[in-house]
Amino acid sequence: MKKTIRLGILGLGRIGIMHAQNILAMPEFEVVMGADPFLTEEREKELLAMGIPACTRDPEDIFSHPDIDAVVICSTTDTHSEFIIRAARAGKDIFCEKPIDHDVGRILEAIRAVNEAKVILQVGFMHRFDRHHGALAEVLHSGQLGAVEVVKITSRDPAPPSMEYIRTSGGIFVDFMIHDFDMARFLTQSEAVGVFATGTTVCDPEIAEQGDFGSGHAIVKFANGTIAVLESTRRATFGHDQRIEALGSKGLVTDDNVYDSNIHVYNDECCYHTARIPWHFQGRYKEAYLVELQAFAKAVLERAESPVNGWDGLQAVLIAEAAARSAKSGKYELVETIEI
Amino acid sequence: MKKTIRLGILGLGRIGIMHAQNILAMPEFEVVMGADPFLTEEREKELLAMGIPACTRDPEDIFSHPDIDAVVICSTTDTHSEFIIRAARAGKDIFCEKPIDHDVGRILEAIRAVNEAKVILQVGFMHRFDRHHGALAEVLHSGQLGAVEVVKITSRDPAPPSMEYIRTSGGIFVDFMIHDFDMARFLTQSEAVGVFATGTTVCDPEIAEQGDFGSGHAIVKFANGTIAVLESTRRATFGHDQRIEALGSKGLVTDDNVYDSNIHVYNDECCYHTARIPWHFQGRYKEAYLVELQAFAKAVLERAESPVNGWDGLQAVLIAEAAARSAKSGKYELVETIEI
Amino acid sequence: MKKTIRLGILGLGRIGIMHAQNILAMPEFEVVMGADPFLTEEREKELLAMGIPACTRDPEDIFSHPDIDAVVICSTTDTHSEFIIRAARAGKDIFCEKPIDHDVGRILEAIRAVNEAKVILQVGFMHRFDRHHGALAEVLHSGQLGAVEVVKITSRDPAPPSMEYIRTSGGIFVDFMIHDFDMARFLTQSEAVGVFATGTTVCDPEIAEQGDFGSGHAIVKFANGTIAVLESTRRATFGHDQRIEALGSKGLVTDDNVYDSNIHVYNDECCYHTARIPWHFQGRYKEAYLVELQAFAKAVLERAESPVNGWDGLQAVLIAEAAARSAKSGKYELVETIEI
Amino acid sequence: MKKTIRLGILGLGRIGIMHAQNILAMPEFEVVMGADPFLTEEREKELLAMGIPACTRDPEDIFSHPDIDAVVICSTTDTHSEFIIRAARAGKDIFCEKPIDHDVGRILEAIRAVNEAKVILQVGFMHRFDRHHGALAEVLHSGQLGAVEVVKITSRDPAPPSMEYIRTSGGIFVDFMIHDFDMARFLTQSEAVGVFATGTTVCDPEIAEQGDFGSGHAIVKFANGTIAVLESTRRATFGHDQRIEALGSKGLVTDDNVYDSNIHVYNDECCYHTARIPWHFQGRYKEAYLVELQAFAKAVLERAESPVNGWDGLQAVLIAEAAARSAKSGKYELVETIEI
């Protein structure tokens, strides 16, 4: 029989609620308590009705709870590293939304706390758990296409976020392209050596005023010789454009967009694919958000290495930082090398 | 708040278990009891572990249970009409696997019992609830393609069933193409007038010895002038081939197969879609099996007309019978007209 | 070095001119003379300018011309069999537009004349020479898909022809579906045994008044057990819809429509294939019209059997006649068996 | 009536012969003479048989020929600028294979000679004349997708050329990616400002020894804010991979590969597109090679501006040079600004 993992959820905003709904439907987990500093009485009632048995404003109630085995951190980014450290010291396994932190020093502290406590940490790079991206990875890692030479990832949001969001986001490379830095590492199975990055501001002049890009582009070189060519764009009017392709010495594998349905309409104008590609990342990666938690449950129950651990979380941030530097310097920038 | 519908499940074989798993995860339903004549002690333990709170060998325990609002009939076809009548007389709403019966007289008795008791009856034509077929229907029914002129449905199983199954199946038109007779009625929104049907036996000579076809083909004429061209084949080595297209006076809509993933591989031989189309109907219509139960729950809670009622169940059988007659006579055969 | 074949062209209407243009650009042929009963002085000037060195109103000028090796017959259908007989008796090889005749007796006379004279006769079923249909045939005939079980052909014109044309066309089966009867024979490599055919008149009520169908449907059974399911429709607003698929015991091969270009556009409505499928059969089969003449040249130069001979021309008409009978009788009709 | 352009062809190697064959079949042109320094007696016989009426080893025979209106330059790259100058001074219009020269100074001399003589010069960037790329350009230039923000071009050869070729090619940016620098200018309708370029050597270690790349990657910034992301790879085992996509403020347009046929095969392994994408650029751009000559003929006959003139030829080389510098410096390099 499966052992149930008793969970505390930290942060019950949009993403926290989404994880909570998945968790409540999964047999591997039992939710013990949720914590959110912005909890109102009304909100608490909703959460109880949803099935979260207890709520608190104080995260310490979770860290000190004797019946909680693991935590799911969905709070704001500036709390991630601190919560990881507190959870680790309390001996609890950790699932943490990306990124661990914007500051490399704090990421390292968090990783060290995890390592000392021998708890499991998984970072929320859900793209790795998408069925389509996973099928591409499987083909690539099987070796049937020979050595991987070029990886290309196109990631586009349907519409830019608010300027408030842009202002505190850390910039397009740290905030948005970080998923693809992680994906490129996953696909190449190698570490990034250096990166050239730049961007365009045609998408929205206000973004430019914030010193950020509407469309970010990066060329990343990996230790094994592979090149990754990445694009993250804030505005693609047709939906959440998510495509990957990889060229190997023996062939190519592509991973196209997903459509709401398979129908095509032909009329006196042309042929349509009337179904849309999903509009939001929540829709596009709905299944992946579930599968990453199943992977976390598996790692916890088997006391196995997490499929996306602290090292992975660190590397993605290091590449993003090199990309941000490159976009300023106009030069190819080396990715910082850190030993833990 | 949603009112929960308390259910009894009749028949816990392969299809019954699949429905039970869906039902147990749906907030609209509460399972009260399951009945199966072949229940063993060991089996009962498994069902309890699965979450079915009580089991019985006697269906009467379900019909007479005061806390059961509705029944889901997944028992063998020869019991369907009798169980519908008993459930209706006990005032319980009914979801019944297709077909209601092979015998038109017994179907009529069942429908009359349902009508007299004013209970809701839904027949399990799950194809109607598939996302892709539904998207095609929506385009067609919106009128954007004008009047529907031709409907084509290709339905193929990956491999023939056992000869035991074939022998008692009622033949390819009644057993297999019945889904497509229903779908053609749904798409054309008209009643079938007559049908020409025939088949081929190349697929498996043993099937021919049973007087049945490996591949059945039918041309059905509808009252509104539309023609439906249907194929049901028992063996398609590449998977569960499920395609529909419809030509209207202003254009065409097609509904292609669904693939396990979106990836394509290109190597020195050619371009592959490495993902497969689903192998079993259970995989292909997984979502549809859930959605049809949601539709049943909605009809029950709102006391509304079932989206696939007894009349629909009857008409599909009447077309299937005309097809079977045509395959024997070599002539175009009229579909029997019955008033209820 | 290639020996040039000296040609006379009979009939210089739309289809004759198209063939003439192809022939004038082919190194295998030299045009000696063209004949057309409707020749005006002005028209003659245009033909000379086009490169046809001599013109006549009298076909006998061609049959009796000592320097003409072969004729291309593009005149009206009612002259085909007579011209074949006269050409054969004059010892000239013959390329003749489809059909040979509407009357089986006259077809037989023509075939006998050809056989006696030991000249080569090729009938203009250009679909066989299309690159895409040819690729499908190659896969099928290679045996890689096992035994052919089902062949499906969809053939649709963008818009119905004039009522004058419909009136003298011989009906949809003889005039339009004849291409697909030939293609089904080519793909199954077997002879048709019987056929059930019917049609719909929703496409245009005027067609119905002529006793013809807007959309014709046929199920043809072949001697080897294969079933062909054919549709010919007079009006498909999106273009010249030409699709074939064949199911074998080991898999399926499909042959989709051809598009003017490969581009797709994605905007806030949906994904488009902005290119169209070709509008006219002349555009769709442009290459095939050339390739069939190359095949004729090859047969003539090598004194080899024509790839689409008189027997093929006869069989397609026999199936079309059985289909026309079936559409009237409402019964499966046997295809007439004729020995030559 | 069309006026015929009398041509001299300079260089009768592989590419010269291909052009000659196209030219001989075009009504707009008449070939007067061909020149090739490597002409043998045997070769001359073949060329005469092909239809070239006269041959010479001395290019001067062409420049001084009074009946030659225009020249087609297909000789080795080091002769291009000199031949352009000599042809211009002789008052002859010029079609010249790409590039004009590797040296910017010599390109400028050639352009000035053309301008002074008021002759027409067209550079052989045939990609612009491809039907599929042209359809993409049409969508983009129509404005229906708003402002162009990102252009991506993937260009891959099936197999690397010989090391001899690589050694004198000028490197992957000047030799191979130059087509895409031109295409990016054509699509963005703007001039390149700067470029970052790099490459990978995993494709073939011998290429690395030559200081060149197996896979070159460039990010080019244009004056209007558009970014172009380009890849040229020497080895893609599945064929001549030629894809373009462009993101605008109102949507996306993609231009996929072209296949030999439209068929798909489905068997117990998966779904195949059994047709290949073309193997050689000659096959892929067969039609484009013809269309570019038609465009040249039109420009000559109408005394209109060439669609790909000397300025276009110069700009592509200037971007290629900046890319080559960037690949060495590891920095974003500005494209040299030159006024003529």
Short mmCIF file of C-alpha atoms in Angstrom, two decimals, chain B residues 147-150 152-154 156 195-204 213 215 217-219 221 224-227 229-231 233 235-238 241 243 245-252 254 257 330-333, chain C residues 147-150 152-154 156 195-204 213 215 217-219 221 224-227 229-231 233 235-238 241 243 245-252 254 257 330-333:
data_model
loop_
_atom_site.label_atom_id
_atom_site.label_comp_id
_atom_site.label_asym_id
_atom_site.label_seq_id
_atom_site.Cartn_x
_atom_site.Cartn_y
_atom_site.Cartn_z
CA ALA B 147 -26.62 22.39 -45.02
CA VAL B 148 -24.94 19.06 -44.19
CA GLU B 149 -24.72 16.92 -47.31
CA VAL B 150 -22.32 14.07 -46.57
CA LYS B 152 -18.30 10.02 -43.27
CA ILE B 153 -17.20 8.01 -40.28
CA THR B 154 -14.30 5.60 -40.14
CA ARG B 156 -11.51 0.73 -36.72
CA VAL B 195 -29.53 1.87 -45.65
CA PHE B 196 -27.39 -0.24 -47.93
CA ALA B 197 -24.80 -2.30 -46.13
CA THR B 198 -22.25 -4.90 -46.99
CA GLY B 199 -18.87 -6.05 -45.83
CA THR B 200 -15.64 -7.77 -46.54
CA THR B 201 -14.25 -10.89 -44.97
CA VAL B 202 -10.61 -10.47 -45.96
CA CYS B 203 -9.72 -9.33 -42.46
CA ASP B 204 -10.21 -12.76 -40.87
CA PHE B 213 -17.79 -9.26 -41.62
CA SER B 215 -15.06 -4.77 -42.36
CA HIS B 217 -19.66 -0.64 -44.87
CA ALA B 218 -22.95 1.21 -44.93
CA ILE B 219 -24.54 4.04 -46.87
CA LYS B 221 -29.89 8.04 -46.26
CA ASN B 224 -33.17 15.66 -44.75
CA GLY B 225 -31.32 14.33 -47.81
CA THR B 226 -27.94 13.84 -46.15
CA ILE B 227 -25.97 10.69 -46.91
CA VAL B 229 -21.01 6.68 -45.40
CA LEU B 230 -19.81 4.50 -42.55
CA GLU B 231 -17.05 1.95 -42.09
CA THR B 233 -13.38 -2.54 -39.38
CA ARG B 235 -8.47 -4.90 -37.50
CA ALA B 236 -6.30 -1.82 -38.14
CA THR B 237 -2.76 -2.62 -37.08
CA PHE B 238 -1.91 0.99 -36.25
CA ASP B 241 -8.72 4.64 -35.95
CA ARG B 243 -12.14 9.77 -37.92
CA GLU B 245 -15.69 14.30 -41.74
CA ALA B 246 -18.74 16.20 -42.91
CA LEU B 247 -19.31 18.11 -46.12
CA GLY B 248 -21.72 21.01 -46.07
CA SER B 249 -22.93 23.29 -48.81
CA LYS B 250 -20.35 25.86 -47.65
CA GLY B 251 -17.38 23.71 -46.74
CA LEU B 252 -15.86 20.70 -45.06
CA THR B 254 -12.62 16.97 -40.62
CA ASN B 257 -7.07 10.88 -35.11
CA GLY B 330 -28.05 -7.10 -51.20
CA LYS B 331 -30.70 -4.39 -51.40
CA TYR B 332 -31.28 -0.97 -49.98
CA GLU B 333 -33.49 -1.56 -46.92
CA ALA C 147 -3.34 -7.44 -48.59
CA VAL C 148 -5.46 -4.44 -49.62
CA GLU C 149 -8.82 -4.58 -47.84
CA VAL C 150 -10.48 -1.20 -48.26
CA LYS C 152 -11.58 4.97 -50.31
CA ILE C 153 -11.60 7.78 -52.83
CA THR C 154 -13.10 11.21 -52.36
CA ARG C 156 -15.03 16.69 -55.44
CA VAL C 195 -21.56 -2.31 -57.06
CA PHE C 196 -24.15 -0.53 -54.98
CA ALA C 197 -24.56 3.14 -55.83
CA THR C 198 -26.78 5.98 -54.84
CA GLY C 199 -26.59 9.71 -54.47
CA THR C 200 -27.88 12.86 -52.92
CA THR C 201 -29.53 15.80 -54.60
CA VAL C 202 -29.07 18.37 -51.84
CA CYS C 203 -26.18 19.96 -53.71
CA ASP C 204 -28.35 21.43 -56.46
CA PHE C 213 -27.03 13.39 -58.43
CA SER C 215 -23.13 13.73 -54.81
CA HIS C 217 -21.65 7.33 -53.64
CA ALA C 218 -20.67 3.80 -54.57
CA ILE C 219 -19.50 0.66 -52.81
CA LYS C 221 -16.70 -5.17 -54.49
CA ASN C 224 -10.01 -10.36 -54.48
CA GLY C 225 -12.40 -9.37 -51.67
CA THR C 226 -11.39 -5.71 -51.47
CA ILE C 227 -14.12 -3.11 -51.06
CA VAL C 229 -15.94 3.18 -51.21
CA LEU C 230 -16.17 6.08 -53.66
CA GLU C 231 -17.62 9.56 -53.56
CA THR C 233 -19.45 15.38 -55.48
CA ARG C 235 -19.70 21.13 -55.36
CA ALA C 236 -17.05 21.57 -52.63
CA THR C 237 -16.62 25.26 -51.96
CA PHE C 238 -12.98 24.91 -50.88
CA ASP C 241 -10.86 17.85 -53.19
CA ARG C 243 -8.07 12.26 -51.48
CA GLU C 245 -6.75 6.12 -48.64
CA ALA C 246 -6.22 2.38 -48.54
CA LEU C 247 -6.31 0.00 -45.62
CA GLY C 248 -4.24 -3.14 -45.80
CA SER C 249 -3.88 -6.04 -43.43
CA LYS C 250 -0.68 -4.43 -42.11
CA GLY C 251 -1.57 -0.74 -42.10
CA LEU C 252 -3.01 2.32 -43.76
CA THR C 254 -3.41 8.11 -46.97
CA ASN C 257 -4.88 17.18 -50.73
CA GLY C 330 -31.72 0.37 -55.24
CA LYS C 331 -29.98 -2.98 -55.44
CA TYR C 332 -26.44 -4.26 -55.58
CA GLU C 333 -25.78 -4.82 -59.29
#
